[in-house]
Short mmCIF file of C-alpha atoms (C1' of nucleotides) in Angstrom, two decimals:
data_model
loop_
_atom_site.label_atom_id
_atom_site.label_comp_id
_atom_site.label_asym_id
_atom_site.label_seq_id
_atom_site.Cartn_x
_atom_site.Cartn_y
_atom_site.Cartn_z
CA UNK A 1474 36.80 31.41 -13.90
CA UNK A 1475 37.64 29.68 -17.18
CA UNK A 1476 39.30 31.54 -20.00
CA UNK A 1477 38.21 32.02 -23.55
CA UNK A 1478 34.67 30.83 -23.36
CA UNK A 1479 33.22 31.30 -26.80
CA UNK A 1480 30.27 33.59 -27.34
CA UNK A 1481 28.05 30.65 -28.24
CA UNK A 1482 29.04 28.71 -25.16
CA UNK A 1483 28.33 31.66 -22.90
CA UNK A 1484 24.92 32.14 -24.46
CA UNK A 1485 24.11 28.47 -24.05
CA UNK A 1486 25.21 28.56 -20.42
CA UNK A 1487 22.93 31.51 -19.76
CA UNK A 1488 20.04 29.62 -21.36
CA UNK A 1489 20.79 26.54 -19.25
CA UNK A 1490 20.72 28.87 -16.27
CA UNK A 1491 17.23 30.03 -17.18
CA UNK A 1492 16.08 26.42 -17.21
CA UNK A 1493 17.79 25.67 -13.90
CA UNK A 1494 16.25 28.68 -12.20
CA UNK A 1495 12.87 27.37 -13.25
CA UNK A 1496 13.64 23.85 -12.02
CA UNK A 1497 14.91 25.13 -8.69
CA UNK A 1498 11.77 27.20 -8.32
CA UNK A 1499 9.72 24.07 -8.92
CA UNK A 1500 11.85 22.16 -6.39
CA UNK A 1501 13.06 19.61 -8.91
CA UNK A 1502 16.48 18.39 -7.86
CA UNK A 1503 17.81 16.70 -10.97
CA UNK A 1504 17.78 17.38 -14.68
CA UNK A 1505 19.14 15.33 -17.57
CA UNK A 1506 20.88 16.44 -20.72
CA UNK A 1507 18.12 15.24 -23.06
CA UNK A 1508 15.57 17.30 -21.13
CA UNK A 1509 17.65 20.49 -21.37
CA UNK A 1510 18.40 19.74 -25.00
CA UNK A 1511 14.72 19.35 -25.81
CA UNK A 1512 13.75 22.60 -24.12
CA UNK A 1513 16.46 24.49 -25.99
CA UNK A 1514 16.14 22.47 -29.17
CA UNK A 1515 19.79 21.62 -29.34
CA UNK A 1516 21.81 18.40 -29.32
CA UNK A 1517 22.00 16.49 -26.04
CA UNK A 1518 25.68 15.62 -26.32
CA UNK A 1519 26.32 19.32 -26.69
CA UNK A 1520 24.69 19.84 -23.32
CA UNK A 1521 26.73 17.09 -21.71
CA UNK A 1522 29.93 18.47 -23.14
CA UNK A 1523 29.15 21.97 -21.91
CA UNK A 1524 28.16 20.83 -18.44
CA UNK A 1525 31.20 18.60 -18.13
CA UNK A 1526 33.33 21.73 -18.39
CA UNK A 1527 31.75 23.07 -15.24
CA UNK A 1528 30.82 20.24 -12.95
CA UNK A 1529 31.16 16.57 -12.11
CA UNK A 1530 27.68 16.37 -10.66
CA UNK A 1531 26.39 14.30 -13.58
CA UNK A 1532 25.26 10.82 -12.55
CA UNK A 1533 24.18 8.02 -14.81
CA UNK A 1534 20.45 7.37 -14.73
CA UNK A 1535 19.68 10.49 -12.65
CA UNK A 1536 21.23 13.37 -14.55
CA UNK A 1537 22.74 16.51 -13.05
CA UNK A 1538 22.13 18.16 -9.71
CA UNK A 1539 20.21 21.35 -10.49
CA UNK A 1540 21.68 23.27 -7.56
CA UNK A 1541 25.27 22.37 -8.45
CA UNK A 1542 25.06 23.14 -12.13
CA UNK A 1543 23.25 26.39 -11.45
CA UNK A 1544 25.89 27.64 -9.07
CA UNK A 1545 28.69 26.39 -11.32
CA UNK A 1546 27.28 28.49 -14.17
CA UNK A 1547 26.98 31.46 -11.87
CA UNK A 1548 30.58 31.10 -10.84
CA UNK A 1549 31.83 30.63 -14.39
CA UNK A 1550 29.93 33.62 -15.70
CA UNK A 1551 30.88 35.78 -12.73
CA UNK A 1552 27.46 36.63 -11.32
CA UNK A 1553 28.97 37.54 -7.97
CA UNK A 1554 31.53 39.85 -9.49
CA UNK A 1555 29.39 43.00 -9.62
CA UNK A 1556 29.97 45.30 -12.58
CA UNK A 1557 28.73 48.88 -12.21
CA UNK A 1558 27.22 50.69 -15.16
CA UNK A 1559 25.49 53.88 -16.19
CA UNK A 1560 22.56 54.01 -18.56
CA UNK A 1561 22.92 56.79 -21.12
CA UNK A 1562 19.61 58.07 -22.43
CA UNK A 1563 16.41 57.84 -20.39
CA UNK A 1564 13.77 56.78 -22.90
CA UNK A 1565 11.46 53.78 -22.64
CA UNK A 1566 14.19 51.23 -23.31
CA UNK A 1567 16.39 52.81 -20.65
CA UNK A 1568 13.53 52.73 -18.16
CA UNK A 1569 12.84 49.11 -18.99
CA UNK A 1570 16.47 48.22 -18.35
CA UNK A 1571 16.61 50.32 -15.17
CA UNK A 1572 13.53 48.61 -13.80
CA UNK A 1573 14.84 45.17 -14.56
CA UNK A 1574 15.99 44.10 -11.11
CA UNK A 1575 17.18 40.80 -12.41
CA UNK A 1576 20.30 42.43 -13.79
CA UNK A 1577 21.83 42.48 -10.34
CA UNK A 1578 21.39 38.72 -10.12
CA UNK A 1579 23.63 38.49 -13.15
CA UNK A 1580 26.22 40.86 -11.75
CA UNK A 1581 25.16 44.07 -13.46
CA UNK A 1582 24.43 47.00 -11.18
CA UNK A 1583 22.90 50.10 -12.74
CA UNK A 1584 23.99 53.09 -10.68
CA UNK A 1585 22.30 55.95 -12.50
CA UNK A 1586 20.79 57.21 -15.73
CA UNK A 1587 21.77 60.23 -17.81
CA UNK A 1588 19.81 62.36 -20.25
CA UNK A 1589 19.83 65.87 -21.65
CA UNK A 1590 16.10 66.47 -21.28
CA UNK A 1591 15.57 68.93 -18.37
CA UNK A 1592 12.15 67.41 -17.67
CA UNK A 1593 13.71 64.06 -16.83
CA UNK A 1594 16.54 65.32 -14.64
CA UNK A 1595 16.27 64.48 -10.94
CA UNK A 1596 13.55 61.96 -11.54
CA UNK A 1597 14.12 58.55 -9.98
CA UNK A 1598 13.57 55.18 -11.61
CA UNK A 1599 13.66 52.11 -9.45
CA UNK A 1600 15.83 53.98 -6.95
CA UNK A 1601 18.24 55.22 -9.61
CA UNK A 1602 18.51 58.94 -10.27
CA UNK A 1603 18.46 60.53 -13.71
CA UNK A 1604 21.28 63.07 -13.98
CA UNK A 1605 22.07 65.61 -16.62
CA UNK A 1606 24.55 64.17 -19.08
CA UNK A 1607 27.06 66.87 -18.13
CA UNK A 1608 27.51 65.17 -14.75
CA UNK A 1609 28.59 61.87 -16.26
CA UNK A 1610 32.35 62.37 -16.61
CA UNK A 1611 32.73 63.50 -13.03
CA UNK A 1612 30.58 60.71 -11.61
CA UNK A 1613 32.28 58.08 -13.75
CA UNK A 1614 35.63 59.15 -12.38
CA UNK A 1615 34.51 59.33 -8.76
CA UNK A 1616 32.65 56.03 -8.84
CA UNK A 1617 35.18 54.35 -11.13
CA UNK A 1618 32.49 53.35 -13.59
CA UNK A 1619 33.79 52.08 -16.94
CA UNK A 1620 30.61 50.55 -18.36
CA UNK A 1621 27.84 52.36 -20.15
CA UNK A 1622 24.60 51.17 -21.67
CA UNK A 1623 23.82 53.35 -24.63
CA UNK A 1624 20.12 53.84 -25.39
CA UNK A 1625 20.04 57.29 -27.01
CA UNK A 1626 18.30 57.97 -30.35
CA UNK A 1627 20.19 57.02 -33.49
CA UNK A 1628 21.08 60.63 -34.33
CA UNK A 1629 22.88 61.09 -31.01
CA UNK A 1630 24.67 57.76 -31.00
CA UNK A 1631 28.17 58.56 -32.27
CA UNK A 1632 28.28 61.89 -30.50
CA UNK A 1633 27.32 60.18 -27.23
CA UNK A 1634 29.92 57.48 -27.79
CA UNK A 1635 32.62 60.12 -28.31
CA UNK A 1636 31.52 61.77 -25.11
CA UNK A 1637 31.60 58.49 -23.20
CA UNK A 1638 35.07 57.74 -24.47
CA UNK A 1639 36.25 61.16 -23.31
CA UNK A 1640 34.71 60.42 -19.92
CA UNK A 1641 36.84 57.32 -19.54
CA UNK A 1642 34.19 54.71 -20.35
CA UNK A 1643 35.82 51.51 -21.64
CA UNK A 1644 32.83 49.32 -22.45
CA UNK A 1645 29.70 50.34 -24.28
CA UNK A 1646 26.68 48.08 -24.50
CA UNK A 1647 25.20 49.59 -27.61
CA UNK A 1648 21.41 49.44 -28.05
CA UNK A 1649 21.40 51.97 -30.90
CA UNK A 1650 21.28 50.75 -34.50
CA UNK A 1651 24.60 52.47 -35.23
CA UNK A 1652 28.12 51.17 -35.60
CA UNK A 1653 30.18 53.26 -33.21
CA UNK A 1654 33.69 54.42 -33.98
CA UNK A 1655 35.76 54.18 -30.83
CA UNK A 1656 39.45 53.86 -29.95
CA UNK A 1657 41.03 50.42 -29.83
CA UNK A 1658 40.99 50.29 -26.04
CA UNK A 1659 37.24 50.76 -25.90
CA UNK A 1660 34.99 47.79 -26.47
CA UNK A 1661 31.54 47.91 -27.99
CA UNK A 1662 28.94 45.19 -27.62
CA UNK A 1663 26.27 45.70 -30.28
CA UNK A 1664 22.91 44.53 -29.11
CA UNK A 1665 21.61 44.31 -32.68
CA UNK A 1666 17.97 43.54 -31.93
CA UNK A 1667 17.27 43.83 -35.61
CA UNK A 1668 19.78 41.14 -36.46
CA UNK A 1669 18.02 38.72 -34.13
CA UNK A 1670 14.68 39.59 -35.59
CA UNK A 1671 15.94 39.15 -39.13
CA UNK A 1672 17.29 35.70 -38.36
CA UNK A 1673 13.96 34.87 -36.83
CA UNK A 1674 12.06 35.91 -39.97
CA UNK A 1675 14.61 34.32 -42.31
CA UNK A 1676 13.78 31.08 -40.54
CA UNK A 1677 10.13 31.73 -41.28
CA UNK A 1678 10.80 32.29 -44.93
CA UNK A 1679 12.81 29.08 -45.03
CA UNK A 1680 10.07 27.15 -43.27
CA UNK A 1681 7.39 28.50 -45.56
CA UNK A 1682 9.43 27.48 -48.59
CA UNK A 1683 9.87 23.95 -47.34
CA UNK A 1684 6.14 23.74 -46.67
CA UNK A 1685 5.55 24.58 -50.30
CA UNK A 1686 7.52 21.58 -51.54
CA UNK B 222 16.12 35.23 -51.46
CA UNK B 223 18.95 32.81 -50.65
CA UNK B 224 18.40 29.75 -48.57
CA UNK B 225 20.04 28.70 -45.36
CA UNK B 226 21.82 31.85 -44.40
CA UNK B 227 23.50 31.12 -41.11
CA UNK B 228 22.62 33.11 -38.04
CA UNK B 229 26.08 34.66 -37.97
CA UNK B 230 25.93 35.67 -41.60
CA UNK B 231 22.54 37.31 -41.14
CA UNK B 232 23.79 39.24 -38.14
CA UNK B 233 26.85 40.39 -40.05
CA UNK B 234 24.69 41.47 -42.97
CA UNK B 235 22.52 43.53 -40.66
CA UNK B 236 25.63 45.19 -39.21
CA UNK B 237 26.95 45.93 -42.70
CA UNK B 238 23.58 47.47 -43.38
CA UNK B 239 23.96 49.80 -40.40
CA UNK B 240 27.27 50.99 -41.81
CA UNK B 241 25.82 51.44 -45.29
CA UNK B 242 22.87 53.46 -44.02
CA UNK B 243 25.36 55.78 -42.38
CA UNK B 244 27.47 56.07 -45.54
CA UNK B 245 24.44 56.75 -47.69
CA UNK B 246 23.33 59.42 -45.25
CA UNK B 247 26.76 61.01 -45.57
CA UNK B 248 26.56 60.79 -49.38
CA UNK B 249 29.59 58.56 -49.67
CA UNK B 250 29.20 56.37 -52.75
CA UNK B 251 31.79 53.68 -52.25
CA UNK B 252 33.07 51.60 -49.36
CA UNK B 253 35.85 49.01 -49.22
CA UNK B 254 36.05 45.75 -47.34
CA UNK B 255 38.92 46.84 -45.07
CA UNK B 256 36.90 49.88 -43.98
CA UNK B 257 33.84 47.79 -43.07
CA UNK B 258 36.08 45.22 -41.42
CA UNK B 259 37.75 47.84 -39.27
CA UNK B 260 34.44 49.36 -38.13
CA UNK B 261 33.10 45.95 -37.18
CA UNK B 262 36.44 44.59 -35.99
CA UNK B 263 36.28 41.52 -38.16
CA UNK B 264 38.42 40.09 -40.95
CA UNK B 265 38.33 41.87 -44.29
CA UNK B 266 38.24 38.72 -46.40
CA UNK B 267 35.18 37.73 -44.43
CA UNK B 268 33.50 40.91 -45.59
CA UNK B 269 34.46 40.29 -49.20
CA UNK B 270 33.19 36.75 -49.06
CA UNK B 271 29.87 37.84 -47.57
CA UNK B 272 29.36 40.67 -50.04
CA UNK B 273 30.28 38.46 -52.99
CA UNK B 274 27.27 36.33 -52.12
CA UNK B 275 25.00 39.30 -52.72
CA UNK B 276 26.46 41.54 -55.36
CA UNK B 277 29.00 41.96 -58.14
CA UNK B 278 29.37 45.66 -57.52
CA UNK B 279 32.87 45.26 -56.05
CA UNK B 280 35.53 47.03 -58.09
CA UNK B 281 39.26 46.86 -57.58
CA UNK B 282 40.72 50.04 -56.14
CA UNK B 283 37.31 51.62 -55.46
CA UNK B 284 35.45 49.08 -53.36
CA UNK B 285 31.72 48.44 -53.39
CA UNK B 286 28.86 50.68 -54.40
CA UNK B 287 27.08 51.62 -51.18
CA UNK B 288 23.67 51.87 -52.81
CA UNK B 289 23.93 48.46 -54.48
CA UNK B 290 25.16 46.56 -51.48
CA UNK B 291 22.59 48.20 -49.24
CA UNK B 292 19.69 47.24 -51.45
CA UNK B 293 21.12 43.76 -52.00
CA UNK B 294 21.15 43.22 -48.23
CA UNK B 295 17.61 44.53 -47.98
CA UNK B 296 16.49 42.13 -50.65
CA UNK B 297 18.30 39.17 -49.15
CA UNK B 298 16.94 39.81 -45.69
CA UNK B 299 13.45 40.51 -46.96
CA UNK B 300 12.93 44.08 -45.75
CA UNK B 301 10.12 44.63 -48.23
CA UNK B 302 8.29 41.50 -47.20
CA UNK B 303 6.30 42.97 -44.31
CA UNK B 304 5.70 40.70 -41.33
CA UNK B 305 2.86 41.68 -39.00
CA UNK B 306 3.21 41.18 -35.26
CA UNK B 307 1.52 41.84 -31.96
CA UNK B 308 3.33 42.95 -28.84
CA UNK B 309 2.19 41.05 -25.77
CA UNK B 310 2.64 43.00 -22.55
CA UNK B 311 2.65 46.78 -22.47
CA UNK B 312 5.47 47.67 -20.08
CA UNK B 313 8.43 49.93 -20.78
CA UNK B 314 10.15 47.49 -23.07
CA UNK B 315 6.97 47.01 -25.06
CA UNK B 316 6.54 50.76 -25.38
CA UNK B 317 10.16 51.14 -26.49
CA UNK B 318 9.61 48.52 -29.19
CA UNK B 319 6.26 50.01 -30.23
CA UNK B 320 7.82 53.44 -30.61
CA UNK B 321 10.70 52.16 -32.63
CA UNK B 322 9.59 53.18 -36.10
CA UNK B 323 12.66 51.70 -37.64
CA UNK B 324 11.20 48.24 -37.34
CA UNK B 325 9.05 48.88 -40.38
CA UNK B 326 12.17 49.63 -42.40
CA UNK B 327 13.28 46.11 -41.60
CA UNK B 328 9.95 44.58 -42.49
CA UNK B 329 8.40 44.29 -39.05
CA UNK B 330 5.03 45.95 -38.60
CA UNK B 331 3.63 46.15 -35.10
CA UNK B 332 -0.15 46.18 -35.36
CA UNK B 333 -1.20 46.39 -31.73
CA UNK B 334 -0.26 45.75 -28.13
CA UNK B 335 -2.00 43.59 -25.54
CA UNK B 336 -2.05 43.72 -21.76
CA UNK B 337 -4.29 42.71 -18.88
CA UNK B 338 -4.00 45.98 -16.95
CA UNK B 339 -7.35 47.84 -17.28
CA UNK B 340 -5.52 51.17 -16.90
CA UNK B 341 -3.57 50.58 -20.10
CA UNK B 342 -6.43 49.34 -22.27
CA UNK B 343 -7.50 51.67 -25.09
CA UNK B 344 -4.39 53.79 -24.76
CA UNK B 345 -2.48 54.39 -27.95
CA UNK B 346 1.27 54.17 -28.44
CA UNK B 347 2.72 55.52 -31.66
CA UNK B 348 -0.61 54.96 -33.37
CA UNK B 349 -0.97 51.40 -32.07
CA UNK B 350 -3.80 50.57 -29.71
CA UNK B 351 -3.41 48.59 -26.49
CA UNK B 352 -6.11 45.93 -26.29
CA UNK B 353 -7.12 43.64 -23.50
CA UNK B 354 -5.35 40.33 -23.89
CA UNK B 355 -8.72 38.58 -24.26
CA UNK B 356 -9.09 40.18 -27.68
CA UNK B 357 -5.90 38.67 -29.03
CA UNK B 358 -7.12 35.33 -30.36
CA UNK B 359 -9.92 36.91 -32.33
CA UNK B 360 -7.74 39.66 -33.78
CA UNK B 361 -4.93 37.26 -34.63
CA UNK B 362 -7.37 35.16 -36.61
CA UNK B 363 -9.02 38.08 -38.38
CA UNK B 364 -5.75 39.81 -39.24
CA UNK B 365 -3.88 36.55 -39.88
CA UNK B 366 -1.14 37.51 -37.44
CA UNK B 367 1.20 34.66 -36.52
CA UNK B 368 4.02 36.62 -34.86
CA UNK B 369 4.11 37.80 -31.29
CA UNK B 370 6.70 39.74 -29.33
CA UNK B 371 6.54 38.59 -25.74
CA UNK B 372 7.47 41.22 -23.14
CA UNK B 373 5.43 40.15 -20.11
CA UNK B 374 6.96 39.71 -16.65
CA UNK B 375 8.81 36.46 -16.00
CA UNK B 376 6.00 35.02 -13.87
CA UNK B 377 3.51 35.33 -16.73
CA UNK B 378 5.81 34.06 -19.47
CA UNK B 379 4.87 30.41 -19.88
CA UNK B 380 1.20 31.07 -19.29
CA UNK B 381 1.26 33.78 -21.96
CA UNK B 382 3.10 31.50 -24.36
CA UNK B 383 0.47 28.80 -23.88
CA UNK B 384 -2.20 31.36 -24.57
CA UNK B 385 -0.45 32.58 -27.70
CA UNK B 386 -0.10 29.04 -28.99
CA UNK B 387 -3.81 28.46 -28.45
CA UNK B 388 -4.48 31.68 -30.39
CA UNK B 389 -2.64 30.32 -33.41
CA UNK B 390 0.61 32.25 -32.99
CA UNK B 391 3.48 30.42 -34.69
CA UNK B 392 6.49 32.59 -33.88
CA UNK B 393 7.34 34.12 -30.54
CA UNK B 394 10.12 36.66 -30.15
CA UNK B 395 10.79 36.07 -26.51
CA UNK B 396 12.10 38.97 -24.43
CA UNK B 397 11.41 37.24 -21.12
CA UNK B 398 14.22 35.44 -19.31
CA UNK B 399 12.31 32.16 -19.50
CA UNK B 400 12.66 29.12 -21.71
CA UNK B 401 9.22 28.57 -23.19
CA UNK B 402 7.71 25.16 -23.74
CA UNK B 403 5.83 25.20 -27.01
CA UNK B 404 4.68 22.63 -29.59
CA UNK B 405 7.07 21.64 -32.36
CA UNK B 406 5.32 23.76 -34.97
CA UNK B 407 5.83 26.94 -32.95
CA UNK B 408 9.16 28.69 -33.10
CA UNK B 409 10.71 30.71 -30.31
CA UNK B 410 13.47 33.25 -30.77
CA UNK B 411 15.05 33.96 -27.40
CA UNK B 412 16.33 37.51 -27.17
CA UNK B 413 18.58 36.62 -24.26
CA UNK B 414 19.80 40.12 -23.37
CA UNK B 415 21.55 38.63 -20.39
CA UNK B 416 23.54 36.26 -22.57
CA UNK B 417 24.86 39.18 -24.58
CA UNK B 418 25.72 41.08 -21.48
CA UNK B 419 27.52 38.12 -19.97
CA UNK B 420 29.65 37.66 -23.04
CA UNK B 421 30.44 41.34 -22.89
CA UNK B 422 31.62 41.10 -19.29
CA UNK B 423 33.44 37.80 -19.83
CA UNK B 424 35.48 39.70 -22.41
CA UNK B 425 36.23 42.27 -19.75
CA UNK B 426 37.41 39.66 -17.32
CA UNK B 427 39.60 38.18 -20.02
CA UNK B 428 41.04 41.57 -20.90
CA UNK B 429 41.74 42.43 -17.30
CA UNK B 430 43.56 39.15 -16.83
CA UNK B 431 45.77 39.74 -19.85
CA UNK B 432 46.55 43.23 -18.57
CA UNK B 433 47.80 41.62 -15.39
CA UNK B 434 50.38 39.57 -17.21
"C1'" DT C 1011 18.85 -7.59 -15.40
"C1'" DA C 1012 17.26 -3.86 -18.45
"C1'" DG C 1013 17.27 0.69 -19.36
"C1'" DA C 1014 18.48 5.40 -18.80
"C1'" DT C 1015 22.01 8.33 -18.76
"C1'" DT C 1016 26.72 10.15 -18.65
"C1'" DG C 1017 31.32 10.90 -20.57
"C1'" DT C 1018 34.13 10.88 -24.38
"C1'" DT C 1019 36.00 9.84 -28.81
"C1'" DA C 1020 35.90 10.22 -33.63
"C1'" DA C 1021 33.63 12.05 -37.61
"C1'" DT C 1022 31.46 15.66 -39.65
"C1'" DC C 1023 30.42 20.02 -40.62
"C1'" DG C 1024 30.89 24.87 -41.03
"C1'" DA C 1025 33.19 29.23 -40.28
"C1'" DT C 1026 37.27 32.02 -40.27
"C1'" DT C 1027 41.69 33.41 -41.72
"C1'" DA C 1028 45.76 33.76 -44.60
"C1'" DA C 1029 47.62 34.35 -48.83
"C1'" DC C 1030 47.99 35.94 -53.23
"C1'" DA C 1031 46.94 36.31 -58.22
"C1'" DA C 1032 44.09 39.32 -60.91
"C1'" DT C 1033 42.43 43.76 -61.73
"C1'" DC C 1034 42.08 48.58 -62.52
"C1'" DT D 1056 53.92 52.05 -63.17
"C1'" DA D 1057 52.73 51.42 -58.28
"C1'" DG D 1058 49.38 50.58 -55.18
"C1'" DA D 1059 44.86 49.56 -53.52
"C1'" DT D 1060 41.51 46.46 -53.70
"C1'" DT D 1061 38.70 42.49 -55.10
"C1'" DG D 1062 37.87 37.56 -55.65
"C1'" DT D 1063 39.01 33.11 -54.49
"C1'" DT D 1064 41.55 29.16 -53.03
"C1'" DA D 1065 43.63 26.55 -49.55
"C1'" DA D 1066 44.67 26.11 -44.75
"C1'" DT D 1067 43.24 26.50 -40.28
"C1'" DC D 1068 40.36 26.56 -36.73
"C1'" DG D 1069 36.44 25.60 -33.98
"C1'" DA D 1070 31.82 23.82 -33.21
"C1'" DT D 1071 28.43 20.26 -33.69
"C1'" DT D 1072 26.83 15.70 -34.12
"C1'" DA D 1073 26.91 10.72 -33.99
"C1'" DA D 1074 28.04 6.78 -31.75
"C1'" DC D 1075 28.82 3.93 -28.10
"C1'" DA D 1076 31.25 2.04 -24.02
"C1'" DA D 1077 30.84 2.71 -19.17
"C1'" DT D 1078 27.99 3.29 -15.35
"C1'" DC D 1079 24.46 2.82 -11.93
#
DNA sequence: TAGATTGTTAATCGATTAACAATC
DNA sequence: TAGATTGTTAATCGATTAACAATC
């Protein structure tokens, strides 16, 4: 597995993977850089450069072998290296993530959910049990789980993060709109849905302005 | 509103905003660039540069005025300029998004949801009705809605996108793991949850390797 | 052969970081 | 004054794009 892949590169690779999954499904064996570039609306030499990092399956006139590039991306991004995680909070977003079987394809295995609502405890979602939050520390230790997906309401975010840190969690995928304060050895990945949306609408504003000219 | 804010800048601004909301809630009037930088784990001169684009409220020794910077970000990112949108698909993710009242704070107003499951039709989520998908084109025209949030299952993604395009939708916030083929005048914003997750775990792999040294 | 496509270099562009004078 | 902090420049770093020879 290569070192120091930039965030942007990793995101592009995962988007290429989406395209390749689709091509494989349609039984198309080859794909060229201009085709990928057009679908993703990026530069075609960018695609060639990225793919060259992973594979030599590119052939003049025919493009790249879908199967090869797909598995090269999977290897580079560690799809087979399964990472276990707990979901903290059991609201709609949590249920959506728990039901999303595709995660396992990408190497993310959700083992269980946690909540403090007695009505939700012992329910099962997609084969995963919802436990009371008080069971988390013990289970994390026993199952050696260091990853948590935080989906609690904003007001409970920091408090939950503190609790996760005390339970030995080292990586928090943060779906709350809060900036979490955690020790240096704990990593937070902010999902920042709003940031994506805002970029999306800023583009709109820009487009509308250029239409006006 | 400034032009051509880069994606990264917009995402940073939205993260600063999260911090500022928290500070305002705690009745703290000032904040300094090293404090923001530490919370977000970025460079402090980056923060100063970003904030200088928006405001002159920075004062030596005291930092920035929380209230001013917060409202400057809101103005720059167009929080008051409400953008109407439909949610397409009414699964758990859709419900999570529909229940997320915060969206309106950021200028995103969800007007209604659409699905093809007869059991869901006419239900209401957080005051928003779920309509049969066949009503979408008509409603989009009448309400002049050009934004859609796509949350349907993977298998229905492209088909739904085609349908949205034919209904006059110009912007699709795509939560499916599919690359959508749309005409040049339609914009797609790929949420790519998986890409974020993969970056998150690539970091882990990197960290583990450096621990091994 | 002609044409499509890769691989790769060089040029461009943009973003981040370091450093420090100015300020209060 | 000493020290914290901003504002800003210059240096560095990294990413993207353009161009085109090589290939099949």
